[in-house]
Tab-separated table of C-alpha atoms and ligand atoms in Angstrom:
chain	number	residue	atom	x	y	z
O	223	UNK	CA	101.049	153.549	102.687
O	224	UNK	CA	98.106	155.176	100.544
O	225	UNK	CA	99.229	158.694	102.022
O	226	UNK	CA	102.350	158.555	101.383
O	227	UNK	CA	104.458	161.309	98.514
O	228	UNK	CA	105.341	159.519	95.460
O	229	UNK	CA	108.712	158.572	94.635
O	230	UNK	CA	110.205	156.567	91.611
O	231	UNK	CA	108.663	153.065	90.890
O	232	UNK	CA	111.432	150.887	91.332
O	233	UNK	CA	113.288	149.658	87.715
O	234	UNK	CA	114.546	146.470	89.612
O	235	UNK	CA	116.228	144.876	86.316
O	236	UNK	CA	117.489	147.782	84.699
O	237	UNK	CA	117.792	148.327	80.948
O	238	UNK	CA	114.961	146.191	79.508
O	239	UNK	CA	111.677	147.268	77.578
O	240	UNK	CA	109.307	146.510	81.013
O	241	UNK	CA	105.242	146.056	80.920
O	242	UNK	CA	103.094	145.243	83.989
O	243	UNK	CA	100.905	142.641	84.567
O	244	UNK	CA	98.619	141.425	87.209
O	245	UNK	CA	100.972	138.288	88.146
O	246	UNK	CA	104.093	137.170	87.125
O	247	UNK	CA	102.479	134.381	85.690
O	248	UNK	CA	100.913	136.060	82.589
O	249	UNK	CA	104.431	138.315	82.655
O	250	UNK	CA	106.089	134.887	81.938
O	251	UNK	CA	103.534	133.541	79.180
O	252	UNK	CA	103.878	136.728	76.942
O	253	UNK	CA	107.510	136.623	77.561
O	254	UNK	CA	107.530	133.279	75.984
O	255	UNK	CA	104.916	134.236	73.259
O	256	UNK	CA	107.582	136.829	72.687
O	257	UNK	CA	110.416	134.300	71.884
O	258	UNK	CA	108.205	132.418	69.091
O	259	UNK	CA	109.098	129.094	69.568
O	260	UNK	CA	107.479	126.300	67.258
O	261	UNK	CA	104.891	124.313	68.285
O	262	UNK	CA	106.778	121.048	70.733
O	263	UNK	CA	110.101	123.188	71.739
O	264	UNK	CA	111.919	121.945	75.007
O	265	UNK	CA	112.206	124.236	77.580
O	266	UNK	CA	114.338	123.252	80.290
O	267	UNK	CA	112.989	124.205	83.610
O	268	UNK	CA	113.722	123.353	87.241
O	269	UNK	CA	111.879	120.062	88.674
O	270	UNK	CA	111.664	122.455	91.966
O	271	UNK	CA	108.771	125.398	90.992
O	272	UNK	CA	105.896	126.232	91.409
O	273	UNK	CA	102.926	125.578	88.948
O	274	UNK	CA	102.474	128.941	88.231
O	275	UNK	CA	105.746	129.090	86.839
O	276	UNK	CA	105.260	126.145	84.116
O	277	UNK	CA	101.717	126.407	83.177
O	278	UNK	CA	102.665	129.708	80.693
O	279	UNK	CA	105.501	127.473	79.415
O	280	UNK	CA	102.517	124.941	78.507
O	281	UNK	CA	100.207	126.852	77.484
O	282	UNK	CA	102.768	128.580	75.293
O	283	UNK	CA	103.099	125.278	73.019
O	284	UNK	CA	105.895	124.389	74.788
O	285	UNK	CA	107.165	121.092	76.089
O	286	UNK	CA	109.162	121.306	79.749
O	287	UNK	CA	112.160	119.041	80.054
O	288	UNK	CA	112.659	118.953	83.747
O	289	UNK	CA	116.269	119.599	85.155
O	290	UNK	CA	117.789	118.738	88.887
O	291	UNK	CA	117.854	121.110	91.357
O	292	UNK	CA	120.625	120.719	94.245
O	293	UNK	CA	119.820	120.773	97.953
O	294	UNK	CA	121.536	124.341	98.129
O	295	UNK	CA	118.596	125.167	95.145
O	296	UNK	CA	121.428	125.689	92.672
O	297	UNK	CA	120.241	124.747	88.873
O	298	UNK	CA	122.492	121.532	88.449
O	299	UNK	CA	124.042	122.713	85.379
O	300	UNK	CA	125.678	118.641	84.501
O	301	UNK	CA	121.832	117.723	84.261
O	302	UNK	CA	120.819	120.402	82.437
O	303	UNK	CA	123.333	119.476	79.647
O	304	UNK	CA	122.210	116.019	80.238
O	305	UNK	CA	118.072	116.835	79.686
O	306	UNK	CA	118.493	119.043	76.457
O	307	UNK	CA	118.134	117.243	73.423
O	308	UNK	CA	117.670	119.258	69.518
O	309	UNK	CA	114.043	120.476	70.016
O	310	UNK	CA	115.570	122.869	73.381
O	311	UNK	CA	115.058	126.262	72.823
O	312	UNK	CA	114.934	127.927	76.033
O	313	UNK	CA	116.602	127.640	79.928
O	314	UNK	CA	114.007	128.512	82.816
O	315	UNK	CA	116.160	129.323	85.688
O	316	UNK	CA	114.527	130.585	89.224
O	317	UNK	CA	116.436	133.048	91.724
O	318	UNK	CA	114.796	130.980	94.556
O	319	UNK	CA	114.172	133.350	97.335
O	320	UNK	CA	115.582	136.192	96.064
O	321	UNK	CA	119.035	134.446	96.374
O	322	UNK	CA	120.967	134.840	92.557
O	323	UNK	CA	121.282	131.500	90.796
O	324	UNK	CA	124.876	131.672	88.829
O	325	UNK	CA	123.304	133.652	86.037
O	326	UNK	CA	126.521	134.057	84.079
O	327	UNK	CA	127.252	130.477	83.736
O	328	UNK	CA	124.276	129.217	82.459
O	329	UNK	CA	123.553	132.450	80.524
O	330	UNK	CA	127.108	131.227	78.470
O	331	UNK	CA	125.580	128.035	78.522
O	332	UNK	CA	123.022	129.297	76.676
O	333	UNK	CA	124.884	131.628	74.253
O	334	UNK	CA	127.165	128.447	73.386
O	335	UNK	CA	123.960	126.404	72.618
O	336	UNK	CA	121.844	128.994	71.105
O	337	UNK	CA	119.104	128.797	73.913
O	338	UNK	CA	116.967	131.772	74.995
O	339	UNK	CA	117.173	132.495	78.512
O	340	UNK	CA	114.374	133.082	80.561
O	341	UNK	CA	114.916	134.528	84.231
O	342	UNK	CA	112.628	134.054	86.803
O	343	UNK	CA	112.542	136.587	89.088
O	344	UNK	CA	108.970	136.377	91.009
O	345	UNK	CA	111.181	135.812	94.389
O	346	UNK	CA	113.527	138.832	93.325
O	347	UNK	CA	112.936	142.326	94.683
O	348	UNK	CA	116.323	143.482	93.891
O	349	UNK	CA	119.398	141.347	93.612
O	350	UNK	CA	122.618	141.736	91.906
O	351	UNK	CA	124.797	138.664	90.617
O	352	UNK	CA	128.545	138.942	89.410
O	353	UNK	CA	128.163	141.229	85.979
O	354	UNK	CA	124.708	143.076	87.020
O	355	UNK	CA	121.117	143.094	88.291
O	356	UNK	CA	118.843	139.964	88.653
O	357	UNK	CA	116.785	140.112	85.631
O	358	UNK	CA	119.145	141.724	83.495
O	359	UNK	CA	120.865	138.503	81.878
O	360	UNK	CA	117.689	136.925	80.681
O	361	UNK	CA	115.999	137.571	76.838
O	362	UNK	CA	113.235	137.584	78.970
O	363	UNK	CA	112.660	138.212	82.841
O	364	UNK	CA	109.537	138.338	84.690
O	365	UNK	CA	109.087	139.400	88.687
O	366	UNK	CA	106.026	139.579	90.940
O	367	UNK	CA	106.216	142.088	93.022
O	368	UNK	CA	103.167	141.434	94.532
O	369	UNK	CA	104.978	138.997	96.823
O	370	UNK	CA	107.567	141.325	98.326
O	371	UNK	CA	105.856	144.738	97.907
O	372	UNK	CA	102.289	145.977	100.528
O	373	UNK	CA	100.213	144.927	96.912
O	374	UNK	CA	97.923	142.227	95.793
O	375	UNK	CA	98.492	142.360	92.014
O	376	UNK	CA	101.520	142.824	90.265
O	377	UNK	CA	103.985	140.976	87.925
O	378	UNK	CA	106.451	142.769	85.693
O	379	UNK	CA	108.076	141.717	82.194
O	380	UNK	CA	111.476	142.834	81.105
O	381	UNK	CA	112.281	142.271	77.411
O	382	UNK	CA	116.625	142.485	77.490
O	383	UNK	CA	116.530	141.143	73.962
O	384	UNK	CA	116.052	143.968	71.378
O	385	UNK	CA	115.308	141.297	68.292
O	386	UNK	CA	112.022	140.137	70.937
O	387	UNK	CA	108.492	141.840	70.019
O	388	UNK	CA	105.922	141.534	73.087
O	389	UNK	CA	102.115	141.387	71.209
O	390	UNK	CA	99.860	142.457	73.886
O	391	UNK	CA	96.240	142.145	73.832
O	392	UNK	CA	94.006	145.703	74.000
O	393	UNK	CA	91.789	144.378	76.509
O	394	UNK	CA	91.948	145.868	79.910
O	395	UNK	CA	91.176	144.577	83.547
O	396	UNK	CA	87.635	145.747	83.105
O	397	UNK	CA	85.654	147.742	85.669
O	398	UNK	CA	85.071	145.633	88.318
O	399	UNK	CA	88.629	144.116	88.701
O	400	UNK	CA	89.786	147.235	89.321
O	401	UNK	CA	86.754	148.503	91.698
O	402	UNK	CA	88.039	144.851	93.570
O	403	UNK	CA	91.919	146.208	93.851
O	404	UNK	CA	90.841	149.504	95.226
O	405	UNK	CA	88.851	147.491	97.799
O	406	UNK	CA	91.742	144.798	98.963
O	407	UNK	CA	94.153	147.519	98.834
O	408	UNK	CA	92.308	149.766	101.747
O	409	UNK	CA	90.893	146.330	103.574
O	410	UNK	CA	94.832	145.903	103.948
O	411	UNK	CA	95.686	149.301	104.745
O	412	UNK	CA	92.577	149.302	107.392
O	413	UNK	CA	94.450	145.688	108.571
O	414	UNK	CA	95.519	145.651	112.024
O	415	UNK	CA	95.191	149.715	112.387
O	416	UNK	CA	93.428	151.288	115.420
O	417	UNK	CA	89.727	151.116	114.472
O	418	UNK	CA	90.108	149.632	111.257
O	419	UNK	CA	87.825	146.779	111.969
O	420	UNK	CA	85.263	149.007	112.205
O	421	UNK	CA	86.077	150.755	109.089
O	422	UNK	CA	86.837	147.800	106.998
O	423	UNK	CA	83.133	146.549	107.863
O	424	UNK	CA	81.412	148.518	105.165
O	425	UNK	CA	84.194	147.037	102.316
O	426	UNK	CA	83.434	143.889	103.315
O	427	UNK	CA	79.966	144.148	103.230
O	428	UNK	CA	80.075	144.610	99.461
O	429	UNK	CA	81.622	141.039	98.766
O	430	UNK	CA	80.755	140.276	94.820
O	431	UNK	CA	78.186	138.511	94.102
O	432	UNK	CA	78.834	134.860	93.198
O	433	UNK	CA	76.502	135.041	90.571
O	434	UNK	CA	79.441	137.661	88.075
O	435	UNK	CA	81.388	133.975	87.628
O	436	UNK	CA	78.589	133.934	84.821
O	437	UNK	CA	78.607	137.515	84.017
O	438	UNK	CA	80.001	138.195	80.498
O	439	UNK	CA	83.840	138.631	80.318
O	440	UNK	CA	85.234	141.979	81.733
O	441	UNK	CA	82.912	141.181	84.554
O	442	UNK	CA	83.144	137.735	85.203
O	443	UNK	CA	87.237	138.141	85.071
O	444	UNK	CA	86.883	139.340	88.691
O	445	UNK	CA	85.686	136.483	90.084
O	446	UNK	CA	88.055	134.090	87.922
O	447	UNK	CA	91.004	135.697	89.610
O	448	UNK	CA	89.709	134.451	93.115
O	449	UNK	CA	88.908	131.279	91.728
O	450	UNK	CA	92.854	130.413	90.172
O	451	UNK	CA	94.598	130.282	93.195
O	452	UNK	CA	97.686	129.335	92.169
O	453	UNK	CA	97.611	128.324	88.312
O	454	UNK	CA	97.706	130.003	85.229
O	455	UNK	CA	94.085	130.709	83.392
O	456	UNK	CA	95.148	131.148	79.965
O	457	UNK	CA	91.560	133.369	79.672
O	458	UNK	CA	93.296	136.009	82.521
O	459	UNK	CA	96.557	136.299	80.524
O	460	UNK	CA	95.263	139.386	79.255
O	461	UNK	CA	95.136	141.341	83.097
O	462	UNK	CA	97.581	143.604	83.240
O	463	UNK	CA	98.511	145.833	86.742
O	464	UNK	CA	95.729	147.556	88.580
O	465	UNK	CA	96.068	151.172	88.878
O	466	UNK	CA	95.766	151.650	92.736
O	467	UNK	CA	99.173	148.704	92.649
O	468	UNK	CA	100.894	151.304	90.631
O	469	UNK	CA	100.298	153.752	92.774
O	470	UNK	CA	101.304	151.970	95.833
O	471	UNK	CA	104.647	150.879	94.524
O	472	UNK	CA	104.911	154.818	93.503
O	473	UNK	CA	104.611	155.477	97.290
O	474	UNK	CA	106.751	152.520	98.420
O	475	UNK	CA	110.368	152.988	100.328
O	476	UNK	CA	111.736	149.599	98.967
O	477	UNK	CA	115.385	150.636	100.272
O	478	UNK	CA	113.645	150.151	103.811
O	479	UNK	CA	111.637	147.141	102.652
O	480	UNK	CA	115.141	145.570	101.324
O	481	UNK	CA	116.954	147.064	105.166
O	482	UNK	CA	114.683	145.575	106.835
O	483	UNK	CA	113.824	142.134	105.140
O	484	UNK	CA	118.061	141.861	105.365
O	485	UNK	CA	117.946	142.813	108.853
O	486	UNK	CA	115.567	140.113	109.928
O	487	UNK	CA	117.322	137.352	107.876
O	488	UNK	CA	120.330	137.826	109.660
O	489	UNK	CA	118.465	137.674	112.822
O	490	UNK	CA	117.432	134.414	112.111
O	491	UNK	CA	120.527	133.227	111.077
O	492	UNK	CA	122.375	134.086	114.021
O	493	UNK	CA	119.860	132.256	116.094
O	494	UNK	CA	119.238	129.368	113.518
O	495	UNK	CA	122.695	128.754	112.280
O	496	UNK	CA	123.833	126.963	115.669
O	497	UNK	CA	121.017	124.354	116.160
O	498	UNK	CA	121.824	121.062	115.527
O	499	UNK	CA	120.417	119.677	112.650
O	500	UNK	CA	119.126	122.332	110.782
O	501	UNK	CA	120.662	122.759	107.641
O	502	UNK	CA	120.653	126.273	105.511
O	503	UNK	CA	120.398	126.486	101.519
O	504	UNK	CA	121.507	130.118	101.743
O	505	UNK	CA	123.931	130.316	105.068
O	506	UNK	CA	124.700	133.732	104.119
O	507	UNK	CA	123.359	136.706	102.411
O	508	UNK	CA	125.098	138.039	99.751
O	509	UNK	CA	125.183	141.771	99.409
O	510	UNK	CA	122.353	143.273	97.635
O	511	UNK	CA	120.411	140.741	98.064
O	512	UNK	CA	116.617	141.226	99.340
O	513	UNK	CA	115.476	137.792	100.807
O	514	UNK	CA	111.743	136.448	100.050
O	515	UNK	CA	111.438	134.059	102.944
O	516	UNK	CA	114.074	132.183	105.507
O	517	UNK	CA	114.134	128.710	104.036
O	518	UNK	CA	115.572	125.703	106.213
O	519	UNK	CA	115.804	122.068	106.011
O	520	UNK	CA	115.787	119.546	108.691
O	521	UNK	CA	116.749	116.552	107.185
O	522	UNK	CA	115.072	113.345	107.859
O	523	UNK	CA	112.131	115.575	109.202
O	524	UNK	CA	108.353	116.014	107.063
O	525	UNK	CA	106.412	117.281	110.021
O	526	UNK	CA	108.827	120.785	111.023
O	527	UNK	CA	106.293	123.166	109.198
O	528	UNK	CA	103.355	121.736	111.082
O	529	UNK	CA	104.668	121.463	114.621
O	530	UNK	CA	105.721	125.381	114.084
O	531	UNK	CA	102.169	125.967	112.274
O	532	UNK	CA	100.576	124.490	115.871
O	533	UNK	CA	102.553	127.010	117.672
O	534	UNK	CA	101.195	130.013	115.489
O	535	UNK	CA	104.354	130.285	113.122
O	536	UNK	CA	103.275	130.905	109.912
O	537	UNK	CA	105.859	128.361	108.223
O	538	UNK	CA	105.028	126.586	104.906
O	539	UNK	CA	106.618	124.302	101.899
O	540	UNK	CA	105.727	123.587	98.961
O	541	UNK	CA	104.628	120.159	99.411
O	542	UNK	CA	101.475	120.691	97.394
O	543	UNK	CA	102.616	123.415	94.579
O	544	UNK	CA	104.753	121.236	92.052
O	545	UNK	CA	102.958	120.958	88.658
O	546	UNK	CA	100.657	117.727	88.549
O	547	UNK	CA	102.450	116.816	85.094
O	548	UNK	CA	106.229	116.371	86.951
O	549	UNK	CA	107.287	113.388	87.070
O	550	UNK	CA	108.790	113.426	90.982
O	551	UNK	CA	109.501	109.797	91.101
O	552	UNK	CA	112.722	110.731	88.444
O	553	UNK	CA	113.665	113.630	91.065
O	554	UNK	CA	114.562	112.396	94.729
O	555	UNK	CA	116.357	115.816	95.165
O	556	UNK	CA	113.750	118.205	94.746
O	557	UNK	CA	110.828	115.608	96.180
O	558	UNK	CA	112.780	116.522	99.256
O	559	UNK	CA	112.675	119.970	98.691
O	560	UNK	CA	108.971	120.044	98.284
O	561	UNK	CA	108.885	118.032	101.612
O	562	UNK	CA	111.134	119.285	103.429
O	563	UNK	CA	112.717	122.951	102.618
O	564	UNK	CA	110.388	124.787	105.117
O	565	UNK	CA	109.875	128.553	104.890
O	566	UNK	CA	109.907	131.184	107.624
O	567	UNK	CA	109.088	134.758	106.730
O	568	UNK	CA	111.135	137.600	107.141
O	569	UNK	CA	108.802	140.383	106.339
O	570	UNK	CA	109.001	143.664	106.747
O	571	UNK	CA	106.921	144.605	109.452
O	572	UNK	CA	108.402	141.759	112.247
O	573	UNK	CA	110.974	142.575	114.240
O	574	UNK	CA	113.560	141.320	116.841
O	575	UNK	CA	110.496	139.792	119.212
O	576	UNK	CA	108.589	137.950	116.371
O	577	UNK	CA	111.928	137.039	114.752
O	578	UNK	CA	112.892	135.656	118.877
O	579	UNK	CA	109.279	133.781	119.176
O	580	UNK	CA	110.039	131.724	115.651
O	581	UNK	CA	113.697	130.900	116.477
O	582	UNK	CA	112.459	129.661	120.116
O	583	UNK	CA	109.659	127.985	118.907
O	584	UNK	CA	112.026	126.472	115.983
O	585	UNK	CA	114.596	125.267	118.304
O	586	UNK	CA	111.335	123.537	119.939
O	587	UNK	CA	110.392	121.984	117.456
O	588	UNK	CA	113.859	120.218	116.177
O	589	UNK	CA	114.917	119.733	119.771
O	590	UNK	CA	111.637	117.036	120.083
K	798	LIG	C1	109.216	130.783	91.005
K	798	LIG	C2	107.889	131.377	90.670
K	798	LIG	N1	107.669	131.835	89.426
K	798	LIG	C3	106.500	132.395	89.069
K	798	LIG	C4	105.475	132.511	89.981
K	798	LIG	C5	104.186	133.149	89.567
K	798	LIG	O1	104.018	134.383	90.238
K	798	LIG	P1	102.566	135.023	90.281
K	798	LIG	O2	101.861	134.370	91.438
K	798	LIG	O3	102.777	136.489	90.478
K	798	LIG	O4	101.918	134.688	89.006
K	798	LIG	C6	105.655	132.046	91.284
K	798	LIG	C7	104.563	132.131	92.245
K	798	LIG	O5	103.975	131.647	92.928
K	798	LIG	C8	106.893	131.472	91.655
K	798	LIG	O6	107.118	131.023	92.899
């Protein structure tokens, strides 16, 4: 991966004015800076997310009025009419999975009611909807490649609007941060290689010292990433991509990432599609589209993820990542998406024997 010759870095959402970031999550709060909205706007935004997708929208000044979600995770476009009022200025919309929402509609909806659009791609590789790439409909679009690419930091802003001005701070990641991403990057190269144990010992050896979370800013950043797990630090918005990211994604094949991520979806389909009771969001994939995960529901059923999680399958939700101001009680629908909508991956480097052990162990599991 670090050897490798360097190609193109990928342009996933075509035209756009881009700029990297460290996460999608500070991608996503200068988009919205970008769009300038006054102090209180609405901005509609699905009641299925992830917290890192609504704290920028917060932190922006913003106010998030909370739209349905259906149990195939398409935006429910009756309630989104429904939830906008006269302060809504901008439509969230998430390509769950990597799977495209149906971008045209509501990017008409939004042209009709004078509504930025703001498309969230963190799940999106590459994708193409009817009229064009995922992430070229929105004013704004943000990715994070960091979650389908061999990286640890990496989110990506693509300004489609030409009237939008992105004001970006000076301040870099500061000399530490990116000592830190040289570090994880060869601790995951070393991962799982011949002798890399061995090797990796000396990196991890030089853990940082607890004692930078009061160092003075560009040094105390470092240990304020660890810390954030999975919310938005309004005092990190500034970190932008580290250089030794860049210069993996340089070296990246994602055609063979995108083959093979396909390939193994439709190896669990095959297998997953005909047992009983197990219902599928996405039971196909469309063409061009690069799947994040394998996401299934059994309904009636809370305790899938952990029964596969005690047999060493590596399933999640994401019971525990919906922002602490939605109100859930309002949204039955997605409360059983957070519950229930259980995530297999499809990564890469598995193939047809780890992609046999999960569907066995699934079939297991809903057969009890
Ligand atoms: C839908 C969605 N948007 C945005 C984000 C934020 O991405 P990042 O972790 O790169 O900030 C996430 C991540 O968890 C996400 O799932």
């Amino acid at each position: 991966m670090l050897l490798r010759a360097r190609a193109a870095a990928p342009r996933p959402a075509g035209a756009g004015t881009a700029y990297d970031f460290f996460w999608a999550r500070n991608a996503l709060y200068h988009g919205l800076r970008a769009l300038h909205l006054p102090p209180g706007a609405g901005v509609l935004a699905p009641a299925y997310h992830c917290s890192a997708a609504i704290d920028p929208i917060l932190h922006a000044g913003a106010r998030v009025q909370y739209y349905r979600i259906q149990p195939d995770c398409s935006a429910d476009m009756a309630d989104i009419a429904a939830q906008m009022d006269a302060t809504t200025r901008a439509l969230l919309v998430i390509h769950y999975f990597g799977f495209p929402q149906p971008v045209q509609r509501l990017a008409a909806f939004c042209r009709d009611h004078r509504l930025y659009l703001i498309e969230d791609c963190a799940h999106v590789l590459v994708g193409q909807a009817e009229g064009g790439p995922l992430g070229s409909f929105g004013d704004v679009s943000v990715f994070s490649w960091r979650k389908l690419l061999p990286i640890q930091d990496g989110g990506h802003l693509v300004v489609n609007n030409p009237a939008l001005r992105v004001d970006l701070p000076p301040r870099g990641n500061g000399v530490l941060l990116a000592a830190k991403a040289v570090k994880n990057a060869l601790e995951s190269a070393l991962e799982g290689r011949p002798g890399g144990r061995l090797l990796a010992a000396p990196l991890r050896a030089c853990a940082l010292p607890r004692a930078f979370a009061r160092a003075p800013d560009a040094l105390a950043a470092s240990s304020r990433v660890e810390r954030s797990q999975g919310r938005f630090d309004p005092t990190l918005a500034h970190l932008r991509r580290s250089g030794v990211s860049a210069y993996v994604v340089r070296r990246t094949d994602v055609a063979a990432i995108v083959a093979r991520r396909r390939r193994n979806y439709q190896a669990l389909l095959h297998r997953v599609a005909r047992l009983p009771g197990v219902e599928l969001p996405f039971p196909s994939l469309p063409p061009g589209t690069c799947p994040m995960i394998f996401p299934f529901v059994v309904p009636g059923r809370d305790d899938v993820h952990t029964h596969l999680r005690a047999q060493g399958i590596p399933a999640v939700t994401w019971e525990y990542v919906a922002h602490p101001e939605l109100p859930l009680d309002r949204f039955p629908g997605a409360a059983a998406l957070y519950r229930r909508l259980v995530m297999l991956p499809v990564h890469q480097s598995l193939g047809e024997a780890e992609i046999a052990v999960m569907a066995a162990a699934l079939e297991r599991t809903v057969r009890r």
